[in-house]
XYZ file of C-alpha atoms in Angstrom:
609
model
C 24.039 83.567 -30.002
C 25.128 82.762 -33.508
C 28.220 84.975 -33.195
C 29.277 83.274 -29.972
C 28.857 79.819 -31.528
C 31.041 80.857 -34.482
C 33.765 82.127 -32.153
C 33.649 78.873 -30.208
C 34.012 76.774 -33.351
C 36.957 78.916 -34.555
C 38.701 78.539 -31.205
C 38.317 74.756 -31.368
C 39.763 74.644 -34.912
C 42.739 76.847 -33.893
C 43.485 74.633 -30.922
C 43.447 71.554 -33.143
C 45.679 73.103 -35.879
C 48.178 74.963 -33.655
C 51.381 72.999 -32.931
C 52.602 72.798 -29.367
C 55.452 75.177 -28.484
C 58.556 73.780 -26.765
C 59.086 74.579 -23.147
C 61.735 77.196 -22.302
C 65.111 75.954 -20.972
C 66.884 77.700 -18.201
C 70.670 77.822 -17.926
C 72.304 77.138 -14.620
C 74.119 79.823 -12.762
C 77.983 79.573 -12.450
C 77.814 78.927 -8.714
C 75.483 75.929 -9.260
C 77.724 74.424 -11.941
C 80.765 74.697 -9.649
C 78.926 73.054 -6.743
C 77.832 70.199 -8.966
C 81.380 69.561 -10.179
C 82.717 69.592 -6.610
C 80.037 67.080 -5.570
C 80.915 64.736 -8.401
C 84.637 64.877 -7.604
C 83.943 64.170 -3.936
C 82.219 60.865 -4.788
C 84.296 57.732 -3.880
C 84.750 56.462 -7.391
C 87.992 54.712 -6.545
C 86.076 52.149 -4.510
C 83.856 51.185 -7.469
C 84.761 48.612 -10.010
C 85.213 49.474 -13.640
C 82.205 47.447 -14.782
C 79.874 49.136 -12.344
C 81.159 52.559 -13.249
C 80.755 51.865 -16.954
C 77.167 50.605 -16.401
C 76.202 53.699 -14.412
C 77.695 55.978 -17.098
C 75.654 54.264 -19.788
C 72.498 54.568 -17.723
C 73.160 58.280 -17.255
C 73.503 58.796 -20.993
C 70.123 57.191 -21.644
C 67.131 59.467 -21.917
C 64.710 59.499 -19.053
C 62.042 61.702 -17.589
C 64.641 63.542 -15.501
C 67.427 63.950 -18.077
C 65.381 64.353 -21.223
C 65.199 67.591 -23.159
C 61.768 69.039 -22.448
C 61.975 71.226 -25.542
C 61.508 68.213 -27.823
C 57.927 67.042 -28.427
C 58.744 63.628 -29.850
C 58.026 60.646 -27.609
C 61.156 59.101 -26.203
C 59.849 55.495 -25.861
C 58.335 55.403 -29.314
C 60.370 52.356 -30.327
C 59.395 50.426 -27.210
C 55.763 51.222 -27.794
C 55.939 49.843 -31.255
C 57.418 46.611 -29.945
C 54.757 46.351 -27.212
C 52.022 46.986 -29.763
C 53.356 44.063 -31.790
C 53.269 41.817 -28.695
C 49.793 42.946 -27.791
C 48.498 42.109 -31.254
C 49.715 38.570 -30.760
C 48.059 38.371 -27.390
C 44.729 39.433 -28.850
C 44.689 36.395 -31.111
C 42.631 33.594 -29.387
C 44.630 30.577 -28.379
C 43.663 27.273 -29.933
C 43.698 24.458 -27.362
C 43.424 20.782 -28.120
C 39.773 19.993 -27.346
C 38.669 16.570 -26.157
C 35.110 15.447 -26.745
C 33.251 15.232 -23.456
C 31.105 12.148 -23.249
C 27.867 12.460 -21.353
C 27.774 10.218 -18.316
C 24.522 8.864 -16.881
C 24.615 7.986 -13.196
C 22.838 4.758 -12.290
C 21.692 3.347 -8.976
C 24.660 2.388 -6.776
C 25.496 -1.179 -5.812
C 25.933 -2.056 -2.165
C 28.178 -4.921 -1.057
C 30.215 -5.848 1.997
C 32.889 -3.234 1.258
C 30.359 -0.398 0.949
C 28.426 1.536 -1.687
C 29.860 1.388 -5.229
C 28.676 4.177 -7.585
C 27.633 3.099 -11.067
C 27.630 5.190 -14.265
C 27.250 4.531 -18.000
C 28.383 6.632 -20.945
C 25.752 7.609 -23.445
C 26.054 5.395 -26.470
C 24.037 3.648 -29.093
C 23.073 0.784 -26.832
C 23.222 2.657 -23.533
C 20.629 4.531 -21.595
C 19.431 7.917 -22.751
C 17.273 10.659 -21.324
C 13.766 9.973 -20.135
C 12.178 12.243 -22.751
C 9.804 9.806 -24.373
C 8.391 12.243 -26.887
C 11.516 12.832 -28.981
C 13.183 10.832 -31.707
C 15.836 9.778 -29.206
C 13.107 8.651 -26.803
C 11.431 6.655 -29.550
C 14.700 4.889 -30.215
C 15.013 4.136 -26.513
C 11.680 2.353 -26.466
C 12.709 0.101 -29.322
C 16.029 -0.647 -27.606
C 14.317 -1.526 -24.298
C 11.897 -3.953 -25.926
C 14.753 -5.488 -27.902
C 16.847 -6.002 -24.747
C 13.877 -7.514 -22.905
C 13.420 -10.049 -25.683
C 17.111 -10.928 -25.575
C 16.990 -11.454 -21.805
C 13.886 -13.595 -22.086
C 15.689 -15.724 -24.642
C 18.435 -16.329 -22.082
C 15.882 -18.032 -19.815
C 16.177 -21.012 -22.191
C 19.930 -21.378 -21.751
C 20.885 -24.892 -22.909
C 24.485 -25.141 -21.688
C 24.345 -27.507 -18.678
C 27.441 -25.925 -17.121
C 25.912 -22.455 -16.717
C 22.182 -22.999 -17.329
C 21.060 -22.785 -13.690
C 23.167 -19.716 -12.839
C 22.237 -17.849 -16.005
C 18.527 -18.500 -15.546
C 18.570 -17.310 -11.943
C 20.416 -14.118 -12.830
C 18.111 -13.428 -15.764
C 15.013 -13.878 -13.587
C 16.263 -11.377 -11.027
C 17.466 -8.943 -13.701
C 14.121 -8.930 -15.498
C 12.327 -8.429 -12.187
C 14.396 -5.332 -11.394
C 13.934 -3.966 -14.919
C 10.152 -4.305 -14.798
C 10.071 -2.685 -11.355
C 11.967 0.309 -12.781
C 10.245 0.834 -16.141
C 6.667 -0.136 -15.282
C 4.383 2.944 -15.210
C 2.379 3.950 -12.151
C -0.929 3.103 -13.845
C -2.604 0.062 -15.321
C -2.322 -0.256 -19.099
C -5.668 -1.192 -20.591
C -6.129 -2.677 -24.087
C -7.246 -0.267 -26.773
C -10.713 -0.526 -28.241
C -11.336 -0.874 -31.958
C -12.479 2.742 -32.154
C -9.313 3.979 -30.461
C -7.154 1.920 -32.796
C -8.935 3.314 -35.860
C -8.689 6.919 -34.680
C -5.843 9.118 -35.951
C -3.427 10.296 -33.283
C -0.124 12.086 -33.162
C 3.116 10.286 -33.903
C 4.312 10.534 -30.302
C 1.049 9.099 -28.958
C 1.212 6.210 -31.400
C 4.790 5.429 -30.350
C 3.784 5.458 -26.683
C 0.889 3.094 -27.373
C 3.127 0.666 -29.213
C 5.667 0.741 -26.395
C 3.012 0.109 -23.722
C 1.551 -2.772 -25.713
C 4.976 -4.350 -26.183
C 5.814 -3.828 -22.493
C 2.630 -5.554 -21.326
C 3.217 -8.495 -23.670
C 6.824 -8.957 -22.484
C 5.711 -8.708 -18.848
C 3.054 -11.353 -19.508
C 5.554 -13.710 -21.127
C 7.940 -13.226 -18.200
C 5.237 -14.109 -15.644
C 4.299 -17.176 -17.679
C 7.943 -18.303 -17.652
C 8.114 -17.922 -13.863
C 4.865 -19.816 -13.384
C 5.997 -22.573 -15.709
C 9.240 -22.925 -13.749
C 7.238 -23.405 -10.537
C 4.930 -25.941 -12.201
C 7.872 -27.933 -13.527
C 9.258 -28.123 -9.995
C 5.944 -29.196 -8.491
C 5.266 -31.778 -11.180
C 8.901 -32.939 -11.416
C 9.083 -32.548 -15.180
C 12.223 -32.355 -17.271
C 12.726 -29.924 -20.106
C 13.404 -31.223 -23.577
C 16.866 -29.700 -23.556
C 17.831 -31.720 -20.463
C 19.910 -28.720 -19.338
C 18.571 -28.629 -15.781
C 18.392 -31.649 -13.518
C 15.848 -32.527 -10.860
C 18.022 -31.270 -8.015
C 18.349 -27.803 -9.557
C 14.629 -27.306 -10.133
C 13.995 -26.401 -6.513
C 16.578 -23.610 -6.570
C 15.110 -22.209 -9.785
C 11.598 -22.419 -8.362
C 12.584 -20.590 -5.171
C 14.097 -17.756 -7.208
C 10.953 -17.608 -9.363
C 8.740 -17.473 -6.250
C 10.886 -14.721 -4.753
C 10.565 -12.714 -7.979
C 6.774 -13.113 -7.924
C 6.646 -11.972 -4.289
C 8.706 -8.883 -5.112
C 6.436 -8.016 -8.037
C 3.379 -8.599 -5.848
C 4.568 -5.906 -3.437
C 6.208 -3.505 -5.902
C 3.525 -3.401 -8.627
C 0.092 -3.794 -7.009
C -1.348 -1.265 -9.477
C 0.043 -2.828 -12.670
C -1.376 -5.456 -14.979
C -1.707 -9.143 -14.054
C -1.572 -8.482 -10.310
C -4.504 -10.827 -9.720
C -2.698 -13.528 -11.697
C 0.281 -13.215 -9.360
C -2.075 -13.581 -6.360
C -3.632 -16.724 -7.839
C -0.158 -18.200 -8.399
C 1.166 -17.428 -4.900
C -1.812 -18.219 -2.618
C -1.565 -22.041 -3.077
C 2.150 -21.811 -2.248
C 1.270 -20.426 1.209
C 0.256 -23.996 2.067
C 3.345 -25.582 0.502
C 4.991 -28.389 2.529
C 8.401 -26.725 2.063
C 8.644 -24.408 5.039
C 10.881 -21.871 3.329
C 8.500 -21.428 0.382
C 5.448 -21.185 2.630
C 7.025 -18.583 4.918
C 8.176 -16.538 1.946
C 4.656 -16.350 0.492
C 2.988 -15.707 3.872
C 5.381 -12.833 4.584
C 4.672 -11.335 1.167
C 0.902 -11.353 1.714
C 1.318 -10.012 5.241
C 3.261 -7.037 3.878
C 0.698 -6.605 1.096
C -2.153 -6.367 3.626
C -0.225 -3.835 5.702
C 0.630 -1.525 2.801
C -2.733 -1.785 1.010
C -4.498 1.499 1.787
C -7.508 1.200 -0.525
C -8.380 -2.472 -0.083
C -8.582 -3.788 -3.646
C -5.535 -6.064 -3.455
C -6.564 -7.327 0.004
C -10.061 -8.203 -1.240
C -8.680 -10.161 -4.206
C -6.252 -12.046 -1.951
C -8.888 -12.925 0.664
C -11.196 -14.278 -2.033
C -8.495 -16.618 -3.318
C -7.653 -17.707 0.251
C -11.327 -18.494 0.899
C -11.467 -20.644 -2.224
C -8.266 -22.444 -1.207
C -9.611 -23.239 2.281
C -12.839 -24.606 0.872
C -11.193 -26.612 -1.922
C -8.748 -28.326 0.454
C -11.534 -29.132 2.948
C -9.903 -27.029 5.704
C -6.649 -29.031 5.574
C -4.307 -26.078 5.455
C -1.579 -24.657 7.654
C -2.637 -22.266 10.452
C -0.132 -19.680 9.164
C -2.371 -19.151 6.133
C -5.192 -17.866 8.359
C -2.862 -15.931 10.632
C -1.840 -13.747 7.703
C -5.403 -12.366 7.763
C -4.625 -10.720 11.115
C -2.528 -8.145 9.230
C -5.563 -6.712 7.432
C -5.920 -2.966 8.040
C -9.695 -2.861 8.542
C -10.945 -0.252 10.993
C -14.300 0.827 9.601
C -17.055 -1.100 7.837
C -20.749 -0.717 7.065
C -22.899 -2.383 9.704
C -26.234 -3.873 8.677
C -28.066 -2.136 11.482
C -26.907 1.224 10.102
C -27.597 0.531 6.452
C -30.618 2.785 6.383
C -28.695 5.607 8.027
C -25.483 5.172 6.038
C -27.185 4.561 2.686
C -26.812 7.589 0.418
C -29.977 9.561 0.147
C -31.665 9.953 -3.182
C -30.301 13.142 -4.648
C -31.118 12.943 -8.316
C -34.530 12.679 -9.947
C -35.527 10.150 -12.578
C -36.399 11.216 -16.101
C -40.092 10.528 -15.492
C -40.128 12.649 -12.373
C -38.347 15.460 -14.175
C -40.839 15.484 -17.049
C -43.754 15.291 -14.655
C -42.749 17.910 -12.099
C -40.372 20.252 -13.935
C -40.638 22.448 -16.970
C -38.202 22.393 -19.847
C -36.084 25.236 -18.457
C -36.159 23.743 -14.969
C -34.979 20.375 -16.307
C -32.076 22.126 -18.000
C -31.063 23.866 -14.786
C -31.518 20.628 -12.815
C -29.160 18.778 -15.140
C -26.484 21.460 -14.716
C -26.847 21.315 -10.910
C -26.481 17.534 -10.846
C -23.345 17.736 -12.981
C -21.871 20.343 -10.661
C -22.654 18.241 -7.569
C -20.907 15.226 -9.071
C -17.807 17.302 -9.790
C -17.803 18.621 -6.213
C -18.057 15.086 -4.821
C -15.082 14.021 -6.908
C -13.106 17.039 -5.724
C -13.812 16.225 -2.078
C -12.721 12.591 -2.586
C -15.765 11.397 -0.674
C -16.425 8.801 -3.318
C -13.007 7.180 -2.756
C -13.672 6.992 0.987
C -17.026 5.280 0.428
C -15.378 2.889 -1.996
C -12.676 2.078 0.557
C -15.270 1.312 3.259
C -17.224 -0.806 0.814
C -14.145 -2.855 -0.108
C -13.279 -3.316 3.576
C -16.824 -4.490 4.286
C -16.653 -7.103 1.521
C -13.235 -8.256 2.709
C -14.400 -8.639 6.310
C -17.511 -10.557 5.256
C -15.325 -13.105 3.446
C -13.011 -13.378 6.476
C -15.948 -14.049 8.814
C -17.317 -16.558 6.315
C -14.026 -18.491 6.534
C -14.100 -18.383 10.354
C -17.740 -19.434 10.698
C -17.318 -22.329 8.273
C -14.431 -23.686 10.315
C -16.385 -23.263 13.587
C -19.299 -25.130 12.069
C -17.568 -27.943 10.184
C -14.037 -28.294 11.575
C -14.062 -27.519 15.288
C -11.382 -30.116 16.042
C -8.945 -29.046 13.338
C -5.620 -27.317 13.904
C -7.144 -24.133 12.494
C -9.296 -23.486 15.564
C -6.643 -21.424 17.471
C -6.102 -19.186 14.445
C -9.867 -18.796 14.012
C -10.407 -17.848 17.659
C -7.500 -15.400 17.498
C -8.984 -13.824 14.381
C -12.431 -13.546 15.974
C -10.881 -11.823 18.993
C -9.105 -9.393 16.654
C -12.175 -8.468 14.551
C -14.899 -9.011 17.165
C -15.766 -5.291 17.339
C -16.741 -5.381 13.636
C -19.145 -8.356 13.769
C -22.755 -7.627 12.884
C -25.306 -7.766 15.671
C -27.341 -10.542 14.064
C -24.506 -13.078 14.560
C -24.018 -12.403 18.285
C -26.430 -14.976 19.750
C -25.232 -17.884 17.619
C -21.592 -16.983 18.089
C -21.889 -16.733 21.884
C -23.576 -20.134 22.041
C -20.864 -21.724 19.909
C -18.066 -20.223 22.019
C -19.738 -21.277 25.266
C -20.103 -24.864 24.016
C -16.447 -24.920 22.983
C -15.286 -23.787 26.430
C -17.528 -26.274 28.253
C -16.420 -29.157 26.045
C -12.980 -29.189 27.692
C -11.169 -29.947 24.431
C -9.569 -26.533 24.161
C -6.170 -25.494 25.422
C -5.668 -22.588 27.777
C -4.818 -20.224 24.955
C -7.863 -21.235 22.893
C -10.177 -20.827 25.894
C -8.723 -17.416 26.614
C -9.331 -16.362 23.012
C -12.964 -17.463 23.347
C -13.418 -15.420 26.532
C -11.700 -12.400 24.976
C -13.992 -12.573 21.929
C -17.111 -12.750 24.096
C -16.250 -9.704 26.183
C -15.110 -7.621 23.199
C -18.528 -8.300 21.659
C -20.342 -7.423 24.896
C -18.341 -4.232 25.416
C -19.161 -2.963 21.916
C -22.449 -3.361 20.106
C -23.402 -6.314 22.320
C -24.162 -4.076 25.298
C -27.771 -3.940 24.075
C -28.085 -7.715 24.438
C -29.528 -9.219 27.578
C -26.717 -11.718 28.172
C -25.392 -12.829 31.538
C -21.606 -13.446 31.222
C -21.376 -15.174 34.622
C -20.254 -18.461 33.058
C -17.366 -16.753 31.272
C -16.279 -14.997 34.491
C -16.282 -18.384 36.215
C -14.304 -20.017 33.422
C -11.552 -17.385 33.616
C -11.525 -17.541 37.432
C -11.001 -21.312 37.331
C -8.390 -21.048 34.593
C -6.067 -18.549 36.307
C -4.269 -21.078 38.604
C -3.222 -23.122 35.549
C -1.010 -20.275 34.364
C 2.283 -20.659 36.225
C 5.994 -20.278 35.589
C 6.275 -23.810 34.219
C 3.719 -23.107 31.498
C 4.344 -20.873 28.460
C 4.281 -17.240 29.437
C 2.555 -16.111 26.217
C -0.921 -16.573 27.706
C -0.448 -13.775 30.254
C -0.872 -11.072 27.602
C -4.224 -12.597 26.595
C -5.246 -12.789 30.277
C -4.481 -9.086 30.705
C -6.620 -8.195 27.681
C -9.462 -10.311 29.071
C -9.217 -8.628 32.482
C -9.289 -5.214 30.841
C -12.460 -6.094 28.936
C -14.093 -7.837 31.933
C -13.272 -5.520 34.837
C -12.212 -2.128 33.450
C -14.589 -1.601 30.554
C -17.528 -3.226 32.346
C -16.857 -1.674 35.751
C -20.469 -0.558 36.121
C -21.733 -4.146 35.696
C -19.125 -5.785 37.986
C -20.107 -6.302 41.624
C -17.788 -5.584 44.539
C -17.559 -9.240 45.563
C -16.564 -10.332 42.049
C -13.874 -7.663 41.777
C -12.405 -8.605 45.194
C -12.389 -12.305 44.250
C -10.374 -11.566 41.114
C -8.010 -9.366 43.131
C -7.272 -12.249 45.467
C -6.798 -14.722 42.642
C -4.452 -12.345 40.752
C -2.386 -11.748 43.889
C -1.914 -15.490 44.352
C -1.096 -15.974 40.659
C 1.569 -13.228 40.696
C 3.561 -15.207 43.313
C 4.349 -18.172 41.053
C 4.836 -16.600 37.608
C 7.870 -15.105 35.912
C 8.867 -11.523 36.832
C 7.542 -9.875 33.649
C 4.201 -11.648 34.051
C 4.041 -10.729 37.749
C 4.425 -7.028 36.930
C 1.504 -7.162 34.484
C -0.700 -9.075 36.910
C 0.035 -6.649 39.758
C -0.824 -3.707 37.478
C -4.126 -5.359 36.579
C -4.712 -6.060 40.274
C -4.138 -2.417 41.086
C -6.658 -1.334 38.422
C -9.214 -3.817 39.777
C -8.545 -2.561 43.305
C -9.175 1.018 42.216
C -12.436 -0.021 40.592
C -13.534 -1.956 43.683
C -12.690 0.955 46.006
C -14.596 3.332 43.739
C -17.634 1.079 43.635
C -17.453 0.522 47.421
C -17.194 4.261 48.019
C -20.143 4.821 45.677
C -22.224 2.226 47.537
C -21.418 3.732 50.953
C -22.124 7.233 49.648
C -25.537 6.126 48.427
C -26.281 4.492 51.817
C -25.145 7.587 53.715
C -27.221 9.820 51.468
C -30.264 7.608 52.040
C -29.782 7.713 55.856
C -29.281 11.481 55.853
C -32.403 11.917 53.768
C -34.437 9.811 56.259
C -33.204 11.871 59.201
C -34.026 15.054 57.311
C -37.520 13.818 56.610
C -37.883 12.859 60.278
C -36.839 16.301 61.583
C -39.151 18.127 59.180
C -42.174 15.851 59.689
C -45.478 17.451 60.737
C -47.796 15.908 63.380
C -50.081 14.737 60.624
C -47.295 13.011 58.737
C -45.890 11.670 62.017
C -49.170 10.037 62.917
C -49.488 8.593 59.429
C -46.025 7.039 59.635
C -44.922 3.863 61.364
C -42.982 5.648 64.121
C -43.814 7.825 67.121
C -42.379 11.268 67.652
C -41.652 12.282 71.270
C -41.706 15.976 72.121
């Protein structure tokens, strides 16, 4: 093996040292040279120009792969390669382009106008917006800049130039509102305790605390400015600067009220939400129709979007205090906003024992008395685990929601019952009756007797309009079709009242009462079909057929549909009655055919054989 390796190495060295031998050249034969000369002479050179002939001769003299001498080992294009290598070295050098500094652009929310959507963007700068990383040095600088800009905008609310004071103040109010809607966190900022202030925290945490504290203080000052603007308009006061006249105060106040309404809907979780409610509820009863409608719409939307019930409870409490303080002299629209409450489930008093949470945890005395030391330790761990499981299942939040809805509904019924007791002839009675009809299925059983007596007295008094009487009848039958089915109440008087009232509803009267009539018929005939006699159902069918002839087309369609449902119920009840009679007759004949002589003699008939 070693000898073979040595031979291989020697062969490699010889191949590297040995110079290449030139290739052998072969001379042409005489016949080939003569043929080549004859071919060249036969070419039509006389037809070529001198320049072309000279160029072709020069090209033939140049070395090429065909004409070169293969015996030479030197590269023919060595000079060209050197030139190309020089060019390639230049190409390898990186080119230096004129660089322009790219400025970072931050895209903002677009602006929409009549022409369309206009995109907005801002370059990053010292005073511009930066990234939302709050826990960097750049984020810390952003917080200081935001608070500084908020203070500057708040200072513009005291613009003293009479030429632009009103416009500037309006724009600043709206601008601050939009800023607070954007930068306000999704949680409520609570004040720090003395222990938390004394504790050492990280630098980033301390910066966040300072920013939150400054944000809450600026938001508070802004709300105070809006409230003061509204008070100045209501009390007709002039500012010391005399920059805004009496005529302009109303415009400023309307903008301030609109800003408060927007904050009421956009930040129900943030600080001072109850203060906004207290400021806006009295304005629901404002004599200016535009201001009143604006506030009523805001609270209506708040009730519809409130899923937990905390904001609705706070609003209803303030409304109850307003109704009582003004001695029931308020606009009906204030009470009609309560119809937008999303209350579907409450705790009933009759089910308190069943719905009350059972006692799960033992007292300390019971633990010491009944359990050993080790058992108490295990019991404590089990109770902690059960609490964590309840939080994970979110059952506590559901119970809290039902509890808040129960408190809200109790306050609503308190408002309604006070008006029924003390202000039966006020303009609020239609709104109260409409509200009772809407929430009648949630009234506690203990109020049924008194409420039915009050409604019956109102109908018999004759002071109510058709719509108010219909609301009374609807409330009564919603109560009786729900929990009131256990009561021994004869609703014959309410059937008679509706039967007598139907001819008053005609095409000349407002057509809005027909929808209430249809709801009453559904509660009286459809839901209580087992308690309705055949004669009563047929009487209502006749009256509805007559009424459908002199009402508007849309009302006639609804009445005919209700008539058809009543007809189906009457036919079903009639068929049931006849079936029972036929079954009774068949049973008698069966008993007669199977009777024995003893039973025949004991009966009151004679059997002939």
